Coordinates of C-alpha atoms in Angstrom, one line a residue:
M46 CA -16.4 14.1 -7.5
L47 CA -13.8 11.7 -6.2
L48 CA -14.7 12.2 -2.6
T49 CA -18.5 12.0 -3.3
A50 CA -18.0 8.8 -5.2
S51 CA -15.8 7.3 -2.6
L52 CA -17.9 8.2 0.4
T53 CA -21.1 7.4 -1.2
G54 CA -19.6 4.2 -2.3
C55 CA -18.3 3.4 1.2
Q56 CA -21.9 3.2 2.5
L57 CA -22.5 0.6 -0.1
L58 CA -19.0 -1.1 -0.2
S59 CA -20.1 -4.6 0.2
T60 CA -20.2 -7.6 -2.1
D61 CA -23.1 -9.9 -2.7
P62 CA -22.5 -13.5 -1.5
A63 CA -21.3 -15.8 -4.2
R64 CA -24.1 -17.5 -6.0
R65 CA -24.2 -21.3 -5.2
E66 CA -25.9 -22.6 -8.3
E67 CA -23.9 -25.1 -10.4
P68 CA -22.2 -23.8 -13.6
S69 CA -23.0 -25.3 -16.9
R70 CA -20.4 -27.7 -18.2
R71 CA -18.1 -26.4 -20.9
S72 CA -15.6 -28.0 -23.1
G73 CA -12.0 -26.8 -23.0
G74 CA -11.1 -27.4 -19.3
E75 CA -12.0 -28.9 -16.0
R76 CA -13.8 -27.3 -13.1
G77 CA -13.3 -29.9 -10.5
G78 CA -16.8 -31.5 -10.6
Q79 CA -19.6 -30.4 -8.3
G80 CA -17.1 -28.8 -5.9
K81 CA -16.4 -25.8 -8.1
E82 CA -12.7 -26.0 -7.4
A83 CA -9.5 -26.8 -9.3
P84 CA -9.0 -30.5 -10.0
M85 CA -5.6 -30.4 -8.1
L86 CA -7.5 -29.2 -5.0
A87 CA -10.4 -31.6 -5.5
E88 CA -8.0 -34.4 -5.4
Q89 CA -6.6 -33.2 -2.1
V90 CA -10.1 -33.0 -0.7
R91 CA -10.8 -36.6 -1.8
K92 CA -7.6 -37.8 -0.1
G93 CA -8.6 -36.0 3.1
T94 CA -5.5 -33.7 3.1
L95 CA -7.6 -30.5 2.5
P96 CA -11.0 -29.4 3.9
P97 CA -14.0 -29.2 1.5
L98 CA -14.4 -26.0 -0.4
E99 CA -17.2 -24.7 1.7
E100 CA -14.9 -24.7 4.7
R101 CA -12.2 -22.9 2.9
L102 CA -14.2 -20.0 1.5
P103 CA -15.5 -17.0 3.6
D104 CA -19.2 -16.7 4.2
E105 CA -19.3 -13.9 1.5
P106 CA -16.5 -14.5 -1.0
V107 CA -15.5 -11.7 -3.4
V108 CA -17.3 -12.3 -6.7
V109 CA -15.1 -11.4 -9.7
K110 CA -16.7 -10.8 -13.1
P111 CA -14.5 -12.3 -15.9
V112 CA -13.4 -9.9 -18.6
E113 CA -14.5 -12.1 -21.4
R114 CA -16.0 -15.4 -20.1
I115 CA -15.9 -18.0 -17.4
G116 CA -12.5 -19.6 -17.5
V117 CA -11.1 -23.1 -17.1
Y118 CA -8.7 -24.4 -14.5
G119 CA -5.1 -25.3 -15.1
G120 CA -2.0 -24.1 -16.9
Q121 CA 1.1 -22.1 -16.1
W122 CA 1.6 -18.4 -16.5
T123 CA 5.3 -17.7 -17.3
S124 CA 6.8 -14.2 -17.2
G125 CA 10.2 -12.7 -16.7
I126 CA 11.8 -10.9 -13.8
L127 CA 15.1 -9.2 -13.5
G128 CA 15.9 -10.3 -10.0
P129 CA 15.3 -9.3 -6.4
S130 CA 15.4 -5.6 -7.3
D131 CA 12.4 -6.2 -9.6
G132 CA 10.1 -7.4 -6.8
A133 CA 7.5 -4.9 -7.9
W134 CA 6.5 -7.3 -10.7
L135 CA 5.6 -9.8 -8.0
G136 CA 3.5 -7.2 -6.2
R137 CA 1.8 -6.3 -9.5
T138 CA 0.9 -9.9 -10.4
V139 CA 0.6 -11.8 -7.1
G140 CA 0.7 -9.3 -4.2
Y141 CA -2.2 -6.9 -4.6
E142 CA -4.8 -8.0 -2.0
N143 CA -5.5 -4.9 0.1
L144 CA -8.5 -4.1 2.3
M145 CA -9.8 -2.2 -0.8
R146 CA -8.8 -2.3 -4.4
W147 CA -9.3 -0.2 -7.5
D148 CA -11.9 -1.3 -9.9
P149 CA -10.5 -2.5 -13.3
D150 CA -11.3 0.8 -15.0
F151 CA -9.4 2.8 -12.3
T152 CA -12.4 5.0 -11.5
T153 CA -13.2 4.1 -7.9
V154 CA -12.3 1.8 -5.0
I155 CA -14.2 -1.4 -4.3
P156 CA -14.3 -3.9 -1.5
N157 CA -11.6 -6.6 -1.3
V158 CA -10.3 -8.1 1.9
A159 CA -12.7 -5.8 3.6
R160 CA -16.3 -6.5 3.1
E161 CA -16.9 -2.8 3.6
I162 CA -15.4 0.4 5.1
T163 CA -17.7 3.1 6.5
V164 CA -16.8 6.6 7.5
H165 CA -17.9 8.2 10.7
D166 CA -17.5 11.4 12.7
G167 CA -16.7 13.6 9.7
G168 CA -13.8 11.4 8.6
R169 CA -12.2 11.0 12.0
S170 CA -13.3 7.4 12.3
Y171 CA -13.5 4.4 9.9
V172 CA -15.0 1.0 10.6
V173 CA -13.6 -1.9 8.6
Q174 CA -15.7 -5.0 8.3
L175 CA -13.9 -8.1 7.4
R176 CA -15.2 -11.4 5.9
P177 CA -16.3 -14.0 8.4
G178 CA -14.8 -17.4 7.5
M179 CA -11.8 -16.0 5.6
R180 CA -8.5 -17.8 6.1
W181 CA -4.8 -17.4 5.6
S182 CA -3.1 -19.7 3.1
D183 CA -2.3 -22.1 5.9
G184 CA -6.0 -22.5 6.8
E185 CA -5.9 -20.3 10.0
P186 CA -8.7 -17.8 10.4
F187 CA -8.1 -14.2 9.2
T188 CA -9.6 -11.9 11.9
A189 CA -9.6 -8.5 13.4
D190 CA -6.8 -9.7 15.7
D191 CA -4.5 -9.8 12.6
L192 CA -5.2 -6.1 11.8
V193 CA -4.7 -5.0 15.4
F194 CA -1.4 -6.9 15.6
A195 CA -0.2 -5.5 12.3
Y196 CA -1.1 -2.0 13.3
N197 CA -0.1 -1.7 16.9
D198 CA 2.8 -4.2 17.1
V199 CA 4.3 -3.7 13.7
L200 CA 3.4 -0.4 12.0
L201 CA 3.5 1.6 15.2
N202 CA 6.6 -0.1 16.5
T203 CA 9.4 2.3 15.9
D204 CA 12.0 -0.5 15.9
L205 CA 10.3 -2.0 12.9
F206 CA 8.8 1.1 11.3
P207 CA 10.7 4.3 12.2
V208 CA 7.9 6.2 10.5
P209 CA 4.4 4.6 10.1
P210 CA 2.9 4.6 6.6
S211 CA 1.6 8.0 5.9
L212 CA -2.0 6.8 5.2
Y213 CA -2.3 6.2 9.0
L214 CA -1.0 9.6 9.9
V215 CA -2.8 12.9 10.1
A216 CA -0.4 15.9 10.5
G217 CA 2.2 13.5 11.7
E218 CA 0.0 11.9 14.3
P219 CA -1.0 8.2 14.0
G220 CA -4.5 7.0 14.5
D221 CA -5.7 4.3 17.0
I222 CA -7.2 0.9 16.2
E223 CA -9.9 -0.8 18.2
K224 CA -11.2 -4.3 17.8
L225 CA -15.0 -4.2 17.8
D226 CA -15.5 -7.9 17.3
D227 CA -13.8 -10.8 15.6
H228 CA -14.4 -9.4 12.1
S229 CA -14.4 -5.6 12.6
V230 CA -12.1 -2.8 13.7
R231 CA -12.4 0.9 14.1
F232 CA -9.6 3.3 13.1
T233 CA -9.9 6.7 14.9
F234 CA -7.8 9.7 14.0
P235 CA -7.2 12.9 15.9
R236 CA -8.4 14.9 12.8
P237 CA -10.2 13.9 9.6
N238 CA -8.3 11.6 7.4
S239 CA -10.0 12.3 4.1
L240 CA -8.1 10.0 1.9
F241 CA -8.2 6.9 4.1
I242 CA -10.5 4.8 2.0
Q243 CA -8.8 5.6 -1.3
S244 CA -5.4 5.0 0.2
Q245 CA -6.4 1.5 1.2
A246 CA -6.5 0.6 -2.6
T247 CA -2.9 1.7 -3.2
P248 CA 0.3 -0.3 -3.0
Y249 CA 1.2 1.6 0.2
A250 CA -1.6 -0.1 2.1
N251 CA -0.6 -3.8 2.0
H252 CA 1.2 -3.9 5.3
I253 CA -2.0 -4.2 7.3
V254 CA -3.0 -7.4 5.6
I255 CA 0.3 -9.3 5.4
M256 CA 1.0 -9.8 9.1
P257 CA -0.5 -13.1 10.3
Q258 CA -0.3 -12.7 14.0
H259 CA -0.5 -16.5 14.7
Y260 CA 2.7 -17.0 12.8
L261 CA 4.7 -13.8 13.5
R262 CA 4.2 -13.4 17.2
Q263 CA 6.9 -16.0 17.8
F264 CA 9.5 -13.7 16.3
H265 CA 8.3 -10.5 18.1
Q266 CA 10.0 -9.5 21.3
K267 CA 6.7 -8.4 22.8
Y268 CA 5.3 -12.0 22.6
N269 CA 8.6 -13.9 22.8
P270 CA 11.1 -12.7 25.4
D271 CA 13.7 -15.0 23.7
A272 CA 13.3 -13.4 20.3
D273 CA 16.8 -12.1 20.3
K274 CA 18.1 -15.5 21.1
L275 CA 16.0 -17.0 18.4
A276 CA 17.4 -14.4 15.9
K277 CA 21.0 -15.4 16.6
Q278 CA 20.1 -19.0 16.1
E279 CA 18.8 -18.2 12.7
G280 CA 21.8 -16.0 11.7
H281 CA 20.4 -12.5 12.6
E282 CA 21.8 -10.0 15.0
T283 CA 18.5 -8.9 16.6
W284 CA 14.9 -9.8 16.7
V285 CA 14.1 -6.8 14.5
E286 CA 16.3 -8.3 11.7
L287 CA 14.6 -11.7 12.2
F288 CA 11.1 -10.2 12.2
L289 CA 11.7 -8.2 9.0
A290 CA 13.1 -11.3 7.3
K291 CA 10.1 -13.4 8.3
T292 CA 7.7 -10.7 6.9
D293 CA 9.5 -10.7 3.5
L294 CA 6.8 -11.8 1.1
W295 CA 9.2 -12.8 -1.7
M296 CA 11.8 -14.6 0.4
N297 CA 9.9 -16.4 3.2
K298 CA 7.9 -19.3 1.8
D299 CA 6.5 -20.1 5.2
L300 CA 4.7 -16.7 5.7
P301 CA 1.0 -17.3 5.4
R302 CA -0.8 -14.9 3.0
L303 CA -4.1 -14.0 1.4
H304 CA -2.9 -14.0 -2.2
A305 CA -4.2 -16.1 -5.1
W306 CA -0.9 -17.9 -5.4
I307 CA 1.7 -18.8 -2.8
P308 CA 5.5 -19.3 -3.2
R309 CA 7.0 -22.7 -3.6
R310 CA 10.4 -21.4 -4.8
V311 CA 11.9 -18.0 -4.1
F312 CA 14.9 -15.9 -5.0
G313 CA 18.1 -17.8 -4.4
E314 CA 16.6 -21.2 -5.1
G315 CA 17.4 -21.4 -8.8
D316 CA 16.6 -19.4 -12.0
R317 CA 12.9 -19.6 -11.6
L318 CA 10.4 -18.5 -8.9
I319 CA 7.4 -20.7 -8.6
F320 CA 4.0 -19.8 -7.1
E321 CA 1.1 -22.3 -6.9
R322 CA -2.6 -21.7 -6.2
N323 CA -3.8 -20.9 -2.7
P324 CA -6.4 -23.4 -1.7
Y325 CA -8.0 -20.9 0.8
Y326 CA -8.2 -18.0 -1.7
F327 CA -11.3 -15.9 -0.9
K328 CA -12.7 -15.1 -4.4
V329 CA -15.0 -16.9 -6.9
D330 CA -16.2 -16.1 -10.4
T331 CA -19.8 -15.3 -11.2
E332 CA -20.7 -19.0 -11.3
G333 CA -19.2 -19.7 -8.0
N334 CA -16.0 -21.3 -9.1
Q335 CA -13.2 -20.7 -6.7
L336 CA -10.4 -18.6 -8.2
P337 CA -7.7 -18.5 -9.5
Y338 CA -8.1 -20.4 -12.7
I339 CA -4.4 -20.8 -13.4
D340 CA -2.6 -23.4 -11.3
R341 CA 0.9 -22.0 -11.3
L342 CA 3.0 -18.9 -11.9
V343 CA 6.6 -19.2 -13.0
Y344 CA 8.9 -16.2 -13.0
R345 CA 12.1 -16.7 -15.0
V346 CA 15.0 -14.8 -13.5
I347 CA 16.5 -13.0 -16.5
A348 CA 19.0 -10.3 -15.6
D349 CA 19.4 -9.0 -19.1
P350 CA 16.4 -7.1 -20.5
Q351 CA 17.3 -7.9 -24.1
V352 CA 17.4 -11.6 -23.3
M353 CA 13.9 -11.2 -21.8
V354 CA 12.7 -9.5 -25.0
L355 CA 14.1 -12.4 -27.0
A356 CA 12.3 -14.9 -24.8
A357 CA 9.1 -12.9 -25.3
S358 CA 9.5 -12.7 -29.1
N359 CA 10.0 -16.5 -29.1
G360 CA 6.7 -17.1 -27.3
E361 CA 8.2 -18.0 -24.0
I362 CA 6.4 -15.4 -22.0
D363 CA 2.6 -15.6 -21.6
M364 CA 1.7 -12.2 -20.4
Q365 CA 3.9 -9.2 -19.4
D366 CA 4.4 -5.5 -19.7
R367 CA 7.2 -4.7 -17.2
T368 CA 10.8 -4.4 -18.5
I369 CA 10.1 -5.5 -22.1
N370 CA 7.5 -2.8 -23.0
T371 CA 9.9 -0.1 -24.2
L372 CA 9.2 1.9 -27.4
Q373 CA 12.5 0.6 -28.8
N374 CA 11.4 -3.0 -28.2
K375 CA 8.0 -2.7 -29.8
P376 CA 9.1 -3.2 -33.5
V377 CA 11.1 -6.3 -32.4
L378 CA 8.1 -7.7 -30.6
A379 CA 5.7 -6.7 -33.4
R380 CA 7.8 -8.8 -35.8
G381 CA 7.7 -11.8 -33.5
R382 CA 3.9 -11.9 -33.0
E383 CA 3.1 -14.7 -35.4
R384 CA 6.1 -16.8 -34.5
G385 CA 5.6 -16.2 -30.7
G386 CA 1.8 -16.6 -30.9
Y387 CA 1.0 -13.4 -28.9
R388 CA -0.8 -10.1 -29.3
F389 CA -0.4 -6.6 -27.9
F390 CA -2.6 -4.9 -25.3
D391 CA -2.6 -1.1 -24.8
E392 CA -1.7 0.7 -21.6
I393 CA -3.0 4.1 -20.8
P394 CA -0.3 6.1 -19.0
S395 CA -0.9 8.3 -16.0
D396 CA 2.8 9.2 -15.5
S397 CA 3.6 12.8 -16.1
N398 CA 7.2 12.4 -17.4
A399 CA 9.1 9.6 -19.0
C400 CA 12.5 10.7 -17.9
V401 CA 13.2 13.3 -15.2
I402 CA 16.7 14.7 -14.4
A403 CA 16.6 15.4 -10.7
L404 CA 19.5 17.4 -9.3
N405 CA 20.1 16.6 -5.6
L406 CA 19.0 19.9 -4.0
N407 CA 20.2 18.5 -0.6
H408 CA 23.7 17.4 -1.8
P409 CA 26.2 16.8 1.0
D410 CA 28.8 18.9 -0.9
P411 CA 27.9 22.5 0.0
V412 CA 29.2 23.8 -3.4
K413 CA 27.0 21.4 -5.4
R414 CA 24.1 22.1 -3.1
E415 CA 24.4 25.9 -3.7
I416 CA 24.6 25.3 -7.5
F417 CA 21.8 22.9 -7.7
Q418 CA 19.5 25.0 -5.5
N419 CA 20.0 28.0 -7.9
K420 CA 16.7 28.1 -9.9
D421 CA 18.3 30.0 -12.7
F422 CA 20.8 27.2 -13.0
R423 CA 18.0 24.6 -13.3
I424 CA 16.1 26.8 -15.8
G425 CA 19.3 27.2 -17.9
L426 CA 19.9 23.5 -18.0
S427 CA 16.3 22.9 -19.0
H428 CA 16.5 25.3 -22.0
A429 CA 19.7 23.6 -23.0
I430 CA 18.0 20.2 -23.6
D431 CA 17.0 19.4 -27.2
R432 CA 13.9 17.4 -26.4
E433 CA 12.9 17.0 -30.0
E434 CA 16.2 15.2 -30.6
I435 CA 15.4 12.9 -27.7
I436 CA 12.0 12.2 -28.9
D437 CA 13.3 11.3 -32.4
A438 CA 16.4 9.4 -31.4
V439 CA 15.2 7.6 -28.3
Y440 CA 11.4 7.5 -28.1
Q441 CA 10.5 6.5 -31.6
R442 CA 9.0 9.9 -32.4
Q443 CA 6.5 9.5 -29.6
G444 CA 5.9 12.0 -26.8
E445 CA 6.2 15.8 -26.5
P446 CA 8.4 18.2 -24.5
Y447 CA 7.0 18.3 -21.0
Q448 CA 7.9 19.1 -17.4
V449 CA 6.7 17.2 -14.3
A450 CA 3.1 18.3 -14.4
P451 CA -0.4 16.7 -14.6
R452 CA -1.4 15.5 -18.1
D453 CA -3.9 17.4 -20.2
S454 CA -6.5 14.7 -19.3
S455 CA -6.1 15.5 -15.6
P456 CA -8.5 17.8 -13.8
Y457 CA -5.3 19.5 -12.4
Y458 CA -3.8 20.2 -15.8
D459 CA -1.8 23.5 -16.1
E460 CA -0.4 24.2 -19.5
E461 CA 2.2 26.7 -18.2
M462 CA 3.4 24.2 -15.6
A463 CA 3.7 21.5 -18.3
K464 CA 5.5 23.5 -20.9
Q465 CA 7.6 26.1 -19.0
Y466 CA 11.3 26.1 -19.9
T467 CA 10.9 23.3 -22.5
E468 CA 11.9 25.4 -25.5
Y469 CA 15.3 24.4 -26.8
D470 CA 17.2 27.6 -26.9
P471 CA 21.0 27.4 -26.2
D472 CA 21.3 31.2 -26.2
L473 CA 18.6 31.5 -23.5
A474 CA 20.2 28.6 -21.6
N475 CA 23.5 30.5 -21.6
E476 CA 21.7 33.7 -20.5
Y477 CA 20.2 31.9 -17.5
L478 CA 23.4 30.2 -16.5
D479 CA 25.2 33.5 -16.7
R480 CA 22.4 35.0 -14.6
A481 CA 22.9 32.2 -12.1
G482 CA 26.4 33.7 -11.5
Y483 CA 28.5 31.1 -13.3
V484 CA 30.0 33.3 -16.1
E485 CA 33.7 32.4 -15.7
R486 CA 35.0 29.4 -17.7
D487 CA 38.1 27.3 -17.7
G488 CA 40.4 26.7 -20.6
D489 CA 38.1 24.0 -22.0
G490 CA 35.1 26.2 -21.9
F491 CA 33.4 24.8 -18.9
R492 CA 31.8 27.1 -16.3
L493 CA 33.3 27.6 -12.9
G494 CA 31.4 27.3 -9.7
P495 CA 31.5 29.5 -6.6
D496 CA 34.6 27.7 -5.4
G497 CA 36.4 28.6 -8.7
K498 CA 36.4 25.0 -9.8
R499 CA 34.8 23.5 -12.9
I500 CA 31.1 22.6 -12.4
T501 CA 31.1 18.9 -13.0
F502 CA 28.7 16.2 -11.8
S503 CA 27.3 12.8 -12.7
I504 CA 23.8 11.9 -14.0
E505 CA 23.2 8.6 -12.3
V506 CA 21.0 6.1 -14.2
P507 CA 19.7 2.8 -13.0
T508 CA 20.4 0.3 -15.7
A509 CA 18.2 -2.7 -16.8
F510 CA 15.0 -0.7 -15.8
R511 CA 14.1 1.6 -18.6
A512 CA 16.1 1.1 -21.8
E513 CA 15.5 4.7 -22.9
W514 CA 17.1 6.2 -19.8
P515 CA 20.8 5.7 -20.5
D516 CA 20.5 7.1 -24.1
T517 CA 18.4 10.0 -22.9
A518 CA 20.9 10.8 -20.2
Q519 CA 23.8 10.7 -22.7
L520 CA 22.0 13.2 -25.0
V521 CA 21.2 15.5 -22.0
A522 CA 24.8 15.4 -20.9
T523 CA 25.9 16.3 -24.4
H524 CA 23.5 19.2 -24.5
W525 CA 24.7 20.5 -21.2
R526 CA 28.4 20.3 -22.1
R527 CA 27.6 22.6 -25.1
V528 CA 26.6 25.3 -22.6
G529 CA 29.6 24.8 -20.4
I530 CA 28.4 22.3 -17.8
D531 CA 30.6 19.2 -17.4
A532 CA 28.0 16.5 -16.9
H533 CA 28.7 12.8 -17.3
V534 CA 26.5 9.7 -17.2
K535 CA 27.0 7.1 -14.5
N536 CA 25.2 3.9 -15.1
E537 CA 24.5 1.9 -12.0
D538 CA 22.9 -1.3 -10.8
R539 CA 19.4 -0.7 -9.5
S540 CA 20.4 -1.7 -5.9
L541 CA 23.3 0.7 -5.9
F542 CA 21.2 3.5 -7.4
D543 CA 18.6 3.0 -4.7
Q544 CA 21.2 3.0 -2.0
R545 CA 22.8 6.2 -3.2
T546 CA 19.5 8.1 -3.7
D547 CA 18.0 6.9 -0.5
G548 CA 21.2 8.1 1.3
G549 CA 21.2 11.4 -0.6
Q550 CA 24.7 10.7 -2.0
H551 CA 24.0 11.2 -5.7
D552 CA 24.6 14.3 -7.9
A553 CA 21.6 13.9 -10.2
A554 CA 19.2 11.0 -10.6
V555 CA 17.2 9.8 -13.6
W556 CA 13.7 8.4 -13.0
Q557 CA 10.2 8.7 -14.3
A558 CA 7.6 10.9 -12.6
E559 CA 4.2 9.8 -11.6
G560 CA 1.5 12.3 -10.8
G561 CA 0.0 12.9 -14.2
G562 CA -3.5 11.3 -14.0
W563 CA -6.8 12.0 -12.4
I564 CA -6.0 11.0 -8.8
E565 CA -2.2 10.8 -8.8
P566 CA -1.6 14.6 -8.2
L567 CA -3.7 14.1 -5.0
M568 CA -2.2 10.9 -3.8
R569 CA 1.2 10.5 -5.5
T570 CA 2.8 13.8 -4.5
D571 CA 6.4 12.7 -4.5
W572 CA 7.4 14.8 -7.5
Y573 CA 5.4 17.9 -6.5
F574 CA 7.0 18.5 -3.1
P575 CA 9.4 16.5 -0.9
S576 CA 6.9 14.2 0.7
A577 CA 7.6 10.5 0.2
N578 CA 9.5 7.7 -1.7
E579 CA 10.7 9.1 -5.0
S580 CA 11.3 12.6 -3.4
T581 CA 14.7 11.1 -2.4
N582 CA 15.8 11.8 -6.0
Y583 CA 15.8 15.5 -5.6
A584 CA 15.3 16.5 -1.9
P585 CA 15.9 13.6 0.5
T586 CA 16.6 15.6 3.7
W587 CA 13.7 17.9 3.1
M588 CA 11.5 14.9 2.7
R589 CA 12.8 13.4 5.9
W590 CA 12.1 16.6 7.7
Y591 CA 8.5 16.4 6.6
Q592 CA 8.1 12.7 7.4
T593 CA 9.5 13.1 10.9
R594 CA 7.9 16.5 11.7
G595 CA 11.3 18.1 12.0
K596 CA 12.9 15.4 14.2
E597 CA 15.3 14.4 11.4
G598 CA 16.4 15.7 8.1
E599 CA 16.8 19.4 7.2
E600 CA 14.3 22.2 7.4
P601 CA 13.3 23.3 3.8
P602 CA 12.8 26.9 2.6
P603 CA 9.5 28.7 3.3
P604 CA 7.8 27.8 -0.1
V605 CA 8.4 24.1 0.5
R606 CA 7.2 24.4 4.1
R607 CA 4.0 26.0 2.8
Q608 CA 3.5 23.0 0.5
M609 CA 3.8 20.7 3.4
E610 CA 1.2 22.7 5.4
L611 CA -1.1 22.7 2.4
Y612 CA -0.9 18.9 1.9
D613 CA -1.6 18.4 5.6
Q614 CA -4.7 20.4 5.0
V615 CA -5.6 18.5 1.9
R616 CA -5.5 15.2 3.8
Q617 CA -7.8 16.7 6.5
T618 CA -10.4 18.3 4.2
M619 CA -13.5 16.2 3.4
D620 CA -15.0 18.8 1.1
E621 CA -13.8 18.1 -2.4
E622 CA -13.9 21.7 -3.7
Q623 CA -11.9 23.0 -0.8
R624 CA -9.4 20.1 -1.1
D625 CA -8.9 20.8 -4.8
A626 CA -8.3 24.4 -4.1
L627 CA -5.6 23.6 -1.6
L628 CA -4.0 21.1 -4.0
R629 CA -4.0 23.6 -6.8
E630 CA -2.1 26.1 -4.6
L631 CA 0.4 23.3 -3.8
L632 CA 0.9 22.7 -7.5
R633 CA 1.3 26.4 -8.2
I634 CA 4.2 26.5 -5.7
A635 CA 5.7 23.4 -7.3
K636 CA 5.5 25.2 -10.7
D637 CA 7.2 28.3 -9.3
F638 CA 9.9 26.4 -7.4
F639 CA 10.8 24.2 -10.4
F640 CA 12.3 21.3 -8.4
H641 CA 13.6 19.2 -11.3
I642 CA 13.9 19.0 -15.1
G643 CA 11.5 17.0 -17.2
T644 CA 12.1 15.8 -20.7
I645 CA 9.0 14.3 -22.4
L646 CA 5.5 13.4 -21.6
M647 CA 5.2 9.7 -20.9
P648 CA 3.8 8.2 -24.2
P649 CA 1.3 5.3 -24.3
S650 CA 2.7 1.9 -23.6
Y651 CA 1.8 -1.7 -24.2
G652 CA 2.1 -5.3 -23.0
I653 CA 2.1 -8.7 -24.7
V654 CA -0.3 -11.6 -24.1
K655 CA -0.3 -15.0 -25.7
N656 CA -3.2 -15.8 -28.0
N657 CA -4.3 -18.7 -25.7
F658 CA -4.2 -16.5 -22.6
H659 CA -7.6 -15.0 -21.9
N660 CA -9.5 -12.4 -19.9
V661 CA -6.8 -9.7 -20.2
P662 CA -8.5 -6.4 -21.1
K663 CA -7.5 -4.8 -24.4
Q664 CA -6.7 -1.6 -22.6
V665 CA -5.2 -1.4 -19.1
P666 CA -4.6 1.7 -17.0
Q667 CA -0.9 2.2 -16.2
S668 CA -0.1 3.8 -12.9
F669 CA 1.9 3.2 -9.7
L670 CA -1.2 3.7 -7.6
Y671 CA -3.0 1.2 -9.9
P672 CA -0.3 -1.4 -9.8
T673 CA -0.7 -2.6 -13.4
P674 CA -2.0 -5.2 -14.1
A675 CA -3.2 -6.2 -10.7
P676 CA -6.6 -4.5 -10.5
T677 CA -7.6 -6.3 -13.8
N678 CA -7.8 -9.4 -11.5
P679 CA -5.1 -11.8 -12.7
E680 CA -6.9 -14.5 -10.7
Q681 CA -9.5 -14.6 -13.5
Y682 CA -7.0 -14.9 -16.3
F683 CA -7.0 -18.4 -17.9
I684 CA -5.3 -20.5 -20.5
S685 CA -7.2 -22.3 -23.2
D686 CA -6.7 -23.0 -26.9
S687 CA -10.5 -22.6 -27.5

C-alpha cells in the first residue's frame, strides 16, 4: 500500500500555483496591504532594499492550508534549547525543507522544494522537477546546478563524506545525477532504488538542498585552488575543515538557505538564538499570503531541563515538546496551565521502546565482547529486569513491558518479538546466566567471567535528554546486581556519550528505539540490524562493515550478514508484497538474534502551546522520520489574542 500510494502519488506530485486573488481584510493583525506579505518586508520593499513580492516567490509557490484559519503576521515564537548538542530541535522547527516532505498526518509524501518527482525505468531513474523562480535566502536563484554541486562535489566527495547518505546508494553503489535543464535533474541508479521518494521526506535527505553552490564553491578545493590557504587564514587546518564549518546550518549565519526563518544570532553569541523571517521563502497560504506568519523565533539556551520546565510553567515558552515533555513533568506543567496561559497537545508515538539497554557487542575488550555476545547472558539480564517497577516508579504507571519491536498498530507487529523475555523472573534469569557459563561467583556474590574476574560494566546514560533514563538505568543496575552482575550507572554529557558510542568505547548504552510505526521498520532499521546511526549503541563495527561494504569495520556473524543481504533486496524491490516479505524475514532474524534489551513500550507523549498560539494540531505524530513538529508546517503557526 505504501509503494502504490507513493508511486501513484509521484505521477501527481505537483502543487497548484498560488491563487492571486486578494484576501479579505481581518481584524487581529496585519497582512502588509495589497502585497500579501509581512509588514516588515513591505517596508523594505517601499524603501527599495528588497524586491517586490512577485520577484521573490517562485512561479508556483507551495500552497499551505492552515490548520485552523488564515493567520496574521507578526510576533515571536520562544522555545528552549539545551545547547549545541540539542541542534535537532532547530532541525525540527526551522530546518525541515527537503525535496519532499511528509503530509501533516504522516500518511504519504508530498511535494516541497521539488515541484514533483517521477519514477522511471522500474525505479532505476527518478526525475526531480524544481520550482522556477525559487531563490535562496540571499536572493540568488535556486537551480539544478545547486543539486548537481551538492551531490557530485559534496556527497560523493570522500574527503567530505566518507560514505554517501544511504538513500543515494543501492547495494553500496551510488547513483549518478544529470542536469536536464535549469530546473530539473535525473538521478540514475545501477539497480532499482525503491525507497528513493519516501527517503526524500526524511531528515536524512536535507543535504541535497542546503548546499548553495554560488556561496560554497569559494571554499571547495575543486573550484578554489587556494582553499587550503583560505582555510588557514580562517583558523582551520584544511579546506575540508573550512568547508564543513561553512555548511554548518546552526553556526554559519552567512550560509544561504531555503528555510522559513534565517539565523541572526547563533550558538556562542549569547544565551539566545534568534531567527528572522526569510523574505524569499517559497510558500504561501491558501489566500496567497507569503509565509511564515511569525516574524521571529527565539531559542533560549537553557542547559538545565528543570529550569526549562520552570520557564514553560511560567508561560515563557510559546510552543514546545522536546526536553520538557517527560511523564514526570506533566503533572507540574498541568498545574501551571492557568498561570502560564498554555494548553497541551497530544503526540502519537511511533517509537518502539522508551529505554533500551544496548550492550556493546563489538566491545574492544575481548572478554566483555565474549560476554555481551552470549545470547543466554542477554536473555538472563532481560528476565532480571522488573519492568513493572520501572513503569510504576519512573513512567507514571504508563507503558507496558516491551522489547524493541514494532507496535501493535504497525503492519509488522509480532507479539512474540515484542514480549519475549520480558517476564520478571529472577530464578529464570539466574538459570540463563548459569547456562551462559558464568556460574562461579566471588566472595561478594558477583559472577565471574571467562577470565576469572568479576563481570562488571557501566551502563552509560546521556543526561539532560530524557529525565526517565537515569532512574530507569539505576533500577536496571539494581536488578542485575541481584542476580550477580556488577552493573553501575555512568551519567554523561550528551557530547561525551555520542563520542564514546560513535567510537565503540562504551560498555552499555541507554537510548530510545525507533522503528515501531507503520513505516519506521522499513526505513528506520537501526535497531533491527546494524545498519546506520543508532546502531552504534550495540554494534558499531558491524554497522561500519555494512556501510563500507567490508572495507572498514568487522565482519558480522552469518545471521547478521543475512539481514544485510535482505535489506539490500528490500531497497531494490518495487513490489510491495515482495518487499514486505523480505522485511518480515529480516525482523524474524532480529527477534531470534536478540541484539539488545528493551524495557517498556514508548507511551503517548505531549507538548505545550500558548493559548494565543494558533494553527497547532491537537494531535501530532511523533517520529524521528517525521521530525516532530516540522511536517505540521510551523510556517503557518501564528500568534493572536483573538
